[in-house]
Coordinates of C-alpha atoms and ligand atoms in Angstrom, one line a residue:
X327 CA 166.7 36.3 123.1
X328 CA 170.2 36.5 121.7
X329 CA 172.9 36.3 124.1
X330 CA 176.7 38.2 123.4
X331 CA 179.7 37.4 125.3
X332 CA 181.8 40.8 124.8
X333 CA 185.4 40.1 126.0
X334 CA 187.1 43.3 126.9
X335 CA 184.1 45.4 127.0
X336 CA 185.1 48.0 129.7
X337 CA 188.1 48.8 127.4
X338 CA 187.9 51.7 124.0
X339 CA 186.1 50.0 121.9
X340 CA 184.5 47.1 123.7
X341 CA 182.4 49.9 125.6
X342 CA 181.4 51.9 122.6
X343 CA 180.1 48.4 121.0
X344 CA 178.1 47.6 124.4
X345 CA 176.3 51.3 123.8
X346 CA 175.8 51.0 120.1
X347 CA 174.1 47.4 120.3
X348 CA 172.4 48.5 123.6
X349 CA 170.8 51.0 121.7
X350 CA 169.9 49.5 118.3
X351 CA 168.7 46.6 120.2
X352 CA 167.0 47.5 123.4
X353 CA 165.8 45.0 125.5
X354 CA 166.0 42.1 122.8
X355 CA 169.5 40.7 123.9
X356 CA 171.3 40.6 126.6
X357 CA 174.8 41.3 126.7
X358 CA 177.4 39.8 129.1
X359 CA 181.0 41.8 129.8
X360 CA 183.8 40.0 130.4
X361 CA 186.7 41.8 131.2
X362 CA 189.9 41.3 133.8
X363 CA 189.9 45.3 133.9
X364 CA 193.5 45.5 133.7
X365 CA 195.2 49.1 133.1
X366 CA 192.9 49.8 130.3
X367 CA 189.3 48.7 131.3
X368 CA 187.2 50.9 133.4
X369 CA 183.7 50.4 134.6
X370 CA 182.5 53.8 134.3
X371 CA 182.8 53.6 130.7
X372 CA 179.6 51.4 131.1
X373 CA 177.8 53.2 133.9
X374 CA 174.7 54.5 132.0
X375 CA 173.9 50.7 131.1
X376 CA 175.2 49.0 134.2
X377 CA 171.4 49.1 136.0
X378 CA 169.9 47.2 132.7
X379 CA 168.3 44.1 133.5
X380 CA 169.6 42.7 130.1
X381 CA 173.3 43.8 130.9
X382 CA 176.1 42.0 133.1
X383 CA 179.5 42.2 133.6
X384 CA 181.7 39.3 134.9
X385 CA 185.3 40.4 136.3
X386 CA 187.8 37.0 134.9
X387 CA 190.8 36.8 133.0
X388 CA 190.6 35.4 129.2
X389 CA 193.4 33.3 130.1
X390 CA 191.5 31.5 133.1
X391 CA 190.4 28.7 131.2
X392 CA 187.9 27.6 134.6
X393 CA 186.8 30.8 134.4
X394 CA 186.0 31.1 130.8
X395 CA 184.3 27.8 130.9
X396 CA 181.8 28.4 133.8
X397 CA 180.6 31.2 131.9
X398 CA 179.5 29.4 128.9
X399 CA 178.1 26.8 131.6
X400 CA 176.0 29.5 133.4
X401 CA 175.2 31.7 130.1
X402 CA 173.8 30.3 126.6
X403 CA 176.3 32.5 124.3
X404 CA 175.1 33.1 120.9
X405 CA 177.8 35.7 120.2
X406 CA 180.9 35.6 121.0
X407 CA 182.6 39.6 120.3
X408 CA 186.3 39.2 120.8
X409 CA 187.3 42.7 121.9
X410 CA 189.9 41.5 125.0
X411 CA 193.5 42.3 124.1
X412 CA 196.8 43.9 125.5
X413 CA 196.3 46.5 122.5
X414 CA 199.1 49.4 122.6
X415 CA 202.0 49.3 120.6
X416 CA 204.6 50.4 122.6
X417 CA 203.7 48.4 125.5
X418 CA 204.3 45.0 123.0
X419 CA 207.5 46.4 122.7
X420 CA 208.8 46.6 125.9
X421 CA 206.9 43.5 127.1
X422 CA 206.3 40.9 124.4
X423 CA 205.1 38.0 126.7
X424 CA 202.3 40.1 128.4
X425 CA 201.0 39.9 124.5
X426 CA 201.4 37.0 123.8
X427 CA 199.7 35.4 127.2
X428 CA 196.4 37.6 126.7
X429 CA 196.3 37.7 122.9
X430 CA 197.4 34.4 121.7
X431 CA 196.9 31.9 124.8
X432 CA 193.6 34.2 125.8
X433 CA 192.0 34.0 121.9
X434 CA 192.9 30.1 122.3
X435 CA 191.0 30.0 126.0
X436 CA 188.0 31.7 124.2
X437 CA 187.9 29.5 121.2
X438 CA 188.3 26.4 122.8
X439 CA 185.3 27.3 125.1
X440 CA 183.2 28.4 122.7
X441 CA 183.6 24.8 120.9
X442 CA 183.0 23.1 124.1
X443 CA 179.5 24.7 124.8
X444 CA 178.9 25.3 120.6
X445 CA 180.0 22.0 119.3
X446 CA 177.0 19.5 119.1
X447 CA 177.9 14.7 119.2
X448 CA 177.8 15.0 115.5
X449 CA 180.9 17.4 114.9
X450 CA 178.9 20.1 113.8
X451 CA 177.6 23.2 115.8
X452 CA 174.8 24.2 117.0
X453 CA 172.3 26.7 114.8
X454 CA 173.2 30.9 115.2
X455 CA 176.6 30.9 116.8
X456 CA 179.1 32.7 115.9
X457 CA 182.4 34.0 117.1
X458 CA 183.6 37.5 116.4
X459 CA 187.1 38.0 116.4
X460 CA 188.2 41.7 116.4
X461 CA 191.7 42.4 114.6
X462 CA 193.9 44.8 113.5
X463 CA 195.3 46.3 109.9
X464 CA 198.6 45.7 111.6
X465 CA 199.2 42.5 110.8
X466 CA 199.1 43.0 107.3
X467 CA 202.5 45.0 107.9
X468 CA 203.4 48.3 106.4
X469 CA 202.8 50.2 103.3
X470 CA 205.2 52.3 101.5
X471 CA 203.4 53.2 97.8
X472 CA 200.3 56.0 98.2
X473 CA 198.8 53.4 95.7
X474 CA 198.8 50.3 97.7
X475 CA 195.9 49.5 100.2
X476 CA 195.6 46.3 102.6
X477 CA 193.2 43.8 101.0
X478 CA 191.7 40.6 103.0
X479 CA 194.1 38.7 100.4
X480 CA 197.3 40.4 101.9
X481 CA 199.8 38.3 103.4
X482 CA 200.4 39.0 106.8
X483 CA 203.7 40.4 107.7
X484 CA 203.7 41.8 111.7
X485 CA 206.8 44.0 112.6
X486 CA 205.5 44.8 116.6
X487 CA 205.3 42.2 119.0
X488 CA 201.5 43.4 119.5
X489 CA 200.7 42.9 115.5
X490 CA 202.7 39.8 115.6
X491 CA 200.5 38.6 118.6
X492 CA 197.3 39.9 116.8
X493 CA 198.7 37.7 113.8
X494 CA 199.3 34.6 115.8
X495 CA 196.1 35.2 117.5
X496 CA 193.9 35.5 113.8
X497 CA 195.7 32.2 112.6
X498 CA 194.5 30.5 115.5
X499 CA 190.7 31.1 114.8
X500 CA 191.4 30.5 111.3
X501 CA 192.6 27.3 112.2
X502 CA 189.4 26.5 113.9
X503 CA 187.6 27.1 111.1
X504 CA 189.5 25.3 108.9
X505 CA 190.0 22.3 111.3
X506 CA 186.6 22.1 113.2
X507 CA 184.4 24.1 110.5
X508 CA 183.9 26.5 113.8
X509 CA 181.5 29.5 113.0
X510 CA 184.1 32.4 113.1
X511 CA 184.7 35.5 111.4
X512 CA 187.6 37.8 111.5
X513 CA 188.1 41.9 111.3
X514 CA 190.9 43.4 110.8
X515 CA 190.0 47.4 111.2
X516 CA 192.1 50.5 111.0
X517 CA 193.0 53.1 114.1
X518 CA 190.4 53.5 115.7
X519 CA 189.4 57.4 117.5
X520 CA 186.4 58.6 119.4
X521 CA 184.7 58.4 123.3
X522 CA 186.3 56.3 126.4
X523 CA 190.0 55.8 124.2
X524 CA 192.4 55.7 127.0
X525 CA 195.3 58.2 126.8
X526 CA 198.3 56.3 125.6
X527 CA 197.2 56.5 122.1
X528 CA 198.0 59.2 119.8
X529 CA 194.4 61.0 119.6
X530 CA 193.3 61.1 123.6
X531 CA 197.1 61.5 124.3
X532 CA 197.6 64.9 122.1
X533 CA 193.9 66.3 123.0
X534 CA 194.6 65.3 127.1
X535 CA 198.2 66.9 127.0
X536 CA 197.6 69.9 124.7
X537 CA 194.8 71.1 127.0
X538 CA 197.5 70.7 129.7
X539 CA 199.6 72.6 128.3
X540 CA 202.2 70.1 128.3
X541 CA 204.6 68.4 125.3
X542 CA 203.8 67.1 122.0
X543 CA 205.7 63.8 121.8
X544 CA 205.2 63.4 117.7
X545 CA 207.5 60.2 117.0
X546 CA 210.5 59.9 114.6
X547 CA 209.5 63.2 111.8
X548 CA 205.9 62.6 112.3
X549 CA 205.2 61.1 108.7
X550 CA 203.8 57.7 109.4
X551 CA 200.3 57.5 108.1
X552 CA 197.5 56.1 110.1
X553 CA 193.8 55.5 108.5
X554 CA 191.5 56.7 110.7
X555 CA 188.0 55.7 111.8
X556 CA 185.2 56.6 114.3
X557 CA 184.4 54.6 116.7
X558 CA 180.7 53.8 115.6
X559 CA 181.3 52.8 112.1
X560 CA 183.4 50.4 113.8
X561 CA 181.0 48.9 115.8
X562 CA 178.5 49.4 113.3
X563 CA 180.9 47.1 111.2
X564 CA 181.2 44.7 113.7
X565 CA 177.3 44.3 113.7
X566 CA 176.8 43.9 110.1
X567 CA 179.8 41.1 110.0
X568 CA 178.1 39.6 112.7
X569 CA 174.6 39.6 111.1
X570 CA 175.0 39.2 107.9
X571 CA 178.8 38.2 107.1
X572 CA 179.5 34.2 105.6
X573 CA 181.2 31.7 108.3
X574 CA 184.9 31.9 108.2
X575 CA 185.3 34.9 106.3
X576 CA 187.9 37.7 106.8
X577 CA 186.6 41.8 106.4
X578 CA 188.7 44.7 106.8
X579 CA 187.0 47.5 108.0
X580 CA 188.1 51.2 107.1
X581 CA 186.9 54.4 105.9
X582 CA 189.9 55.6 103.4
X583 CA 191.1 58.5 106.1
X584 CA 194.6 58.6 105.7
X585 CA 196.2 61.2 107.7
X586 CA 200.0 62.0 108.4
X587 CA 200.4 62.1 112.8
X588 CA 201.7 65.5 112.5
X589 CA 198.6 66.8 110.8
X590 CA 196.6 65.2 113.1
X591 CA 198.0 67.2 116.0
X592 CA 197.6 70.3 114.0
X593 CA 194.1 69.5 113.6
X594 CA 193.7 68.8 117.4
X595 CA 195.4 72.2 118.4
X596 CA 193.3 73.8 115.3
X597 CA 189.9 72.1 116.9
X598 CA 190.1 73.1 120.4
X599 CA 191.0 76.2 119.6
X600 CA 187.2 76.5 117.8
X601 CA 185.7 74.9 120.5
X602 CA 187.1 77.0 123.2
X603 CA 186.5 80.4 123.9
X604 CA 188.9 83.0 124.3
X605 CA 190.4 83.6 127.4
X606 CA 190.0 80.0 128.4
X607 CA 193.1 79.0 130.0
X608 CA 193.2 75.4 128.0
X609 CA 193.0 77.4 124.7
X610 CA 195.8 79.2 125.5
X611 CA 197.5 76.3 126.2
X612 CA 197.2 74.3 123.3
X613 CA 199.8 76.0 121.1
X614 CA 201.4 74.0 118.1
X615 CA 204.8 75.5 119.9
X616 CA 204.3 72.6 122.2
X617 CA 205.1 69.9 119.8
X618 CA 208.1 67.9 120.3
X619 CA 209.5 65.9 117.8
X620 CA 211.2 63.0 119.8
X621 CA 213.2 59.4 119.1
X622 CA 211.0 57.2 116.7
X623 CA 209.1 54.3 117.7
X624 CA 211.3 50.9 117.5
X625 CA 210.0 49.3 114.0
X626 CA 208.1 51.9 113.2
X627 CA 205.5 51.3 110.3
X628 CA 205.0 54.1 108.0
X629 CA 201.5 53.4 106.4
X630 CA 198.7 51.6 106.9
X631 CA 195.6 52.3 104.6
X632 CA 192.8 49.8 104.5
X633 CA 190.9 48.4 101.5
X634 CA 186.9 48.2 102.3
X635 CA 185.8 47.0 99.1
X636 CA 184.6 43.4 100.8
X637 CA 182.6 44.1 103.5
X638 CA 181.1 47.7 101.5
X639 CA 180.4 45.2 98.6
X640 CA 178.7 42.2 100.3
X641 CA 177.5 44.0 103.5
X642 CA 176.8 47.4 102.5
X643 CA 178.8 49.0 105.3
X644 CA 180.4 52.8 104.4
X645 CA 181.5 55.1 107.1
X646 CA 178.6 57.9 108.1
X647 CA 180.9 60.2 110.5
X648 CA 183.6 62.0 108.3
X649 CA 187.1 63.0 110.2
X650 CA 186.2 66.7 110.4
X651 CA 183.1 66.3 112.7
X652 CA 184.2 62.9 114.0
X653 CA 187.6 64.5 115.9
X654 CA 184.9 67.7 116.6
X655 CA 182.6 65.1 118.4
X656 CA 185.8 63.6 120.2
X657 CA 186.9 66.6 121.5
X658 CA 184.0 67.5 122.7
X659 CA 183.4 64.4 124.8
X660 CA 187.0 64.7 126.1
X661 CA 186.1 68.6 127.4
X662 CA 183.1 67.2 128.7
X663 CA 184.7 64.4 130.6
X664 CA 187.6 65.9 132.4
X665 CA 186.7 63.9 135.2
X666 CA 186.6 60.4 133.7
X667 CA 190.4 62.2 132.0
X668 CA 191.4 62.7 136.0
X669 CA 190.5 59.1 136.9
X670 CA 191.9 57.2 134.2
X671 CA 194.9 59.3 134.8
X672 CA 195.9 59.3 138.1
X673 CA 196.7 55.3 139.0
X674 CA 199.8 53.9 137.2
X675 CA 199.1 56.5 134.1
X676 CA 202.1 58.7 135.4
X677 CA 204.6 55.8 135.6
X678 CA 204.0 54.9 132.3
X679 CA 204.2 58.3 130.8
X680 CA 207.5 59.0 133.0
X681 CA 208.9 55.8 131.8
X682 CA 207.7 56.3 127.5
X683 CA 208.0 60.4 127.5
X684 CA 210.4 61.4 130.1
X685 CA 209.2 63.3 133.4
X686 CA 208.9 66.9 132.0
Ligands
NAD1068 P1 191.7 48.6 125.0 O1 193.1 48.4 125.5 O2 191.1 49.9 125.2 O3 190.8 47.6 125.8 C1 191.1 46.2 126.1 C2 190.2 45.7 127.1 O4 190.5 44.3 127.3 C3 190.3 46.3 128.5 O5 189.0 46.6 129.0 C4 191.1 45.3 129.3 O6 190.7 45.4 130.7 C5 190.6 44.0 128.7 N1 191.6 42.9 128.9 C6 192.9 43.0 128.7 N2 193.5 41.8 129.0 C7 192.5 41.0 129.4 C8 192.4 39.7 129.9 N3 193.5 38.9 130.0 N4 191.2 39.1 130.2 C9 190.1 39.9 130.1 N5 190.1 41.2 129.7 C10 191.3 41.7 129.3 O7 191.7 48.1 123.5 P2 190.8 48.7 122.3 O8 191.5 49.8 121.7 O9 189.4 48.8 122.7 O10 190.9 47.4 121.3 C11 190.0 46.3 121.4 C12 190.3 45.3 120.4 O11 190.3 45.9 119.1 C13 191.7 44.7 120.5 O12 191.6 43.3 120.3 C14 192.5 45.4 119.5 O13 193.6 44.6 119.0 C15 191.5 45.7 118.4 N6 191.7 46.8 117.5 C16 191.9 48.1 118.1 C17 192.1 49.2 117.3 C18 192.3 50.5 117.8 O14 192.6 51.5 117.0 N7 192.2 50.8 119.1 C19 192.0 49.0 115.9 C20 191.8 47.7 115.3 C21 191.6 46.6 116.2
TDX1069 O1 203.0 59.8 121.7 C1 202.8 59.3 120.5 N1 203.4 59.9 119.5 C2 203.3 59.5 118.2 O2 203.9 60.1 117.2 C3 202.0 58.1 120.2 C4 201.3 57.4 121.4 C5 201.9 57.7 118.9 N2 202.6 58.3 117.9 C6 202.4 57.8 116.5 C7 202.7 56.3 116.4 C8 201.8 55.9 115.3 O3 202.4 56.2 114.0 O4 201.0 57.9 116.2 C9 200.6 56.8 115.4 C10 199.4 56.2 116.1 O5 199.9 55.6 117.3 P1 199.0 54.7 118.3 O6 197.8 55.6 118.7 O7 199.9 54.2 119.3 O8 198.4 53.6 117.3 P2 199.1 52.5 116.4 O9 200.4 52.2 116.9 O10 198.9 52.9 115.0 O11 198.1 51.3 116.8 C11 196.7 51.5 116.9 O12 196.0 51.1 115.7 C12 195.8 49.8 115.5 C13 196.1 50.8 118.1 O13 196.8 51.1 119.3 C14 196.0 49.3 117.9 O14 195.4 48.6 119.0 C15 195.3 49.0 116.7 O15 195.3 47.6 116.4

């Protein structure tokens, strides 16, 4: 029975990747959480699975090398799925070293454990491991020309403290790899949208404040491009890279969905008012009169647009939910969980959106 170690699985996408291989799997693996549920990792995410004979969740901190280690002692990891990360953009760039600590010095707690328990007397490691570490487009830096696309040959170039952590954190496992021959393999996917995303990134942010009824924040004149995937294909990436991809390669995953941000809160305002009927007070809410075009981002990259020729190619991956049912199917899930909205909202949430936004 395979074993995965899924770091940051109560966080976006960590959950989503603990349902999808839940579900294609069953009961033929087991599946361990780690996670230090910081700000952005919530238990509920995980509720339907958390009775599961086959499913556990440890609460420890990537950086707590003790930690880290006992749970290679008591567990016999197959998979490693590197999901834990301080992940939002503006947070890197008011505190840097919070990134750094969790990204960089977490990635190298997690690596150096895995070689401990993977490494067998004669250098080499032991048959079926493999460590999956999940990266970002953003390292790759920005893009200006509509022809240009991020390839896995790219040199990296981070502008935010997060990418620059992500980066740092990617040369690390290649390192192992090159240095120890450890089995690793590295993705580097585009934004990310769907179920459980919490609400300080642009998607959850516009469709929770827009049924509100409160401000638009679209940064700097709203022009940046982001290349945008659903969730699943994602983790349905992840899978196939962790299946069927060669040791120590790099795949960027991405499904060629560039979108401007300001025509992705059009289409958010345009979507709920389909999905809502008339005279519901959330529809009449959501009016495009509520964006706000405010101060740009510090650093602000304008484009990001991935190249999936590699892992399409060799793996066979290709996206299966297009943008116009995938934000449908988002939306949805977000009117359908005002409640989990409410909770994930009302700890330190306000703070932060006082502090980014302005109280309005
Ligand atoms: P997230 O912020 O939603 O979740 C991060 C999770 O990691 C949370 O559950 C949090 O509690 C946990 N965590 C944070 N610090 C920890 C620590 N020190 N020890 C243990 N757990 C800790 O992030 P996400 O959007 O799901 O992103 C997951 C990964 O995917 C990250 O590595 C991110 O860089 C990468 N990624 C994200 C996107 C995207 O669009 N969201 C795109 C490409 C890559
Ligand atoms: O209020 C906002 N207004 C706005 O205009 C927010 C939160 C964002 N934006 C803009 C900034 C970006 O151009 O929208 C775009 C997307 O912003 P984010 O959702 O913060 O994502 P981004 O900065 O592109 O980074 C994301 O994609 C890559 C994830 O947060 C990363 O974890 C991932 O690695």
């Amino acid at each position: 029975m395979k074993t995965y170690l899924v770091t940051g699985g109560a966080g976006f996408i960590g959950s989503n990747f603990i349902h999808y291989i839940l579900k294609k799997y069953g009961d033929s693996i087991r599946v361990v959480n780690l996670d230090a549920l910081t700000y952005a990792g919530n238990l509920s995410n995980l509720e339907d699975v958390s009775g599961r004979d086959n499913y556990e969740f440890i609460k420890a901190d990537i950086r707590d090398a003790e930690a880290v280690r006992e749970i290679f002692k008591t567990h016999d990891v197959d998979v490693v799925v590197h999901f834990a990360a301080e992940s939002h953009v503006d947070r890197s760039i008011r505190t840097p070293e919070v990134f750094v600590e969790t990204n960089v010095l977490g990635t190298c707690v997690m690596l150096n454990a895995a070689r401990e328990a993977w490494e067998k007397e004669d250098g080499g490691f032991k048959e079926g491991k493999k460590f999956l570490h999940v990266s970002t487009d953003e390292v790759y830096g920005s893009l200006s020309d509509p022809g240009e696309y991020f390839y896995e040959t790219t040199p990296y170039a981070p502008h935010s403290p997060y990418s620059a952590s992500k980066a740092s954190s990617d040369f690390l496992v290649k390192a192992y790899v090159d240095t120890y021959h450890f089995p690793a393999n590295i993705t580097n996917c585009s934004n990310n949208y769907g179920p459980y995303q919490f609400p300080e990134k642009l998607i959850p942010l516009m469709i929770n404040n827009a049924l509100k009824g409160r401000d638009l924040p679209v940064y700097g004149d709203g022009k940046n491009v982001r290349d945008w995937l659903y969730v699943e294909d994602h983790c349905k990436g992840i899978d196939m890279v962790i299946e069927k991809g060669r040791i120590g390669e790099t795949y960027n995953i991405g499904g060629h969905n560039e979108k401007e941000n300001i025509e992705i809160v059009r289409i958010i305002l345009d979507t709920i008012q389909e999905l809502l009927t008339q005279g519901d007070d959330r529809r009449e809410m959501a009016q495009k009169s509520r964006i706000k075009f405010i101060e740009d981002r510090k650093g602000h990259d304008r484009r990001y647009a991935i190249a999936p020729d590699k892992i399409s190619s060799e793996l066979g991956w290709k996206p299966e939910t297009m943008f116009a049912e995938g934000i449908k199917k988002t939306i949805a899930w977000y009117l359908d969980n005002e409640e989990w909205m409410e909770r994930v909202t009302s700890g330190d949430y306000q703070n932060y959106y006082d502090r980014m936004y302005g109280a309005e």
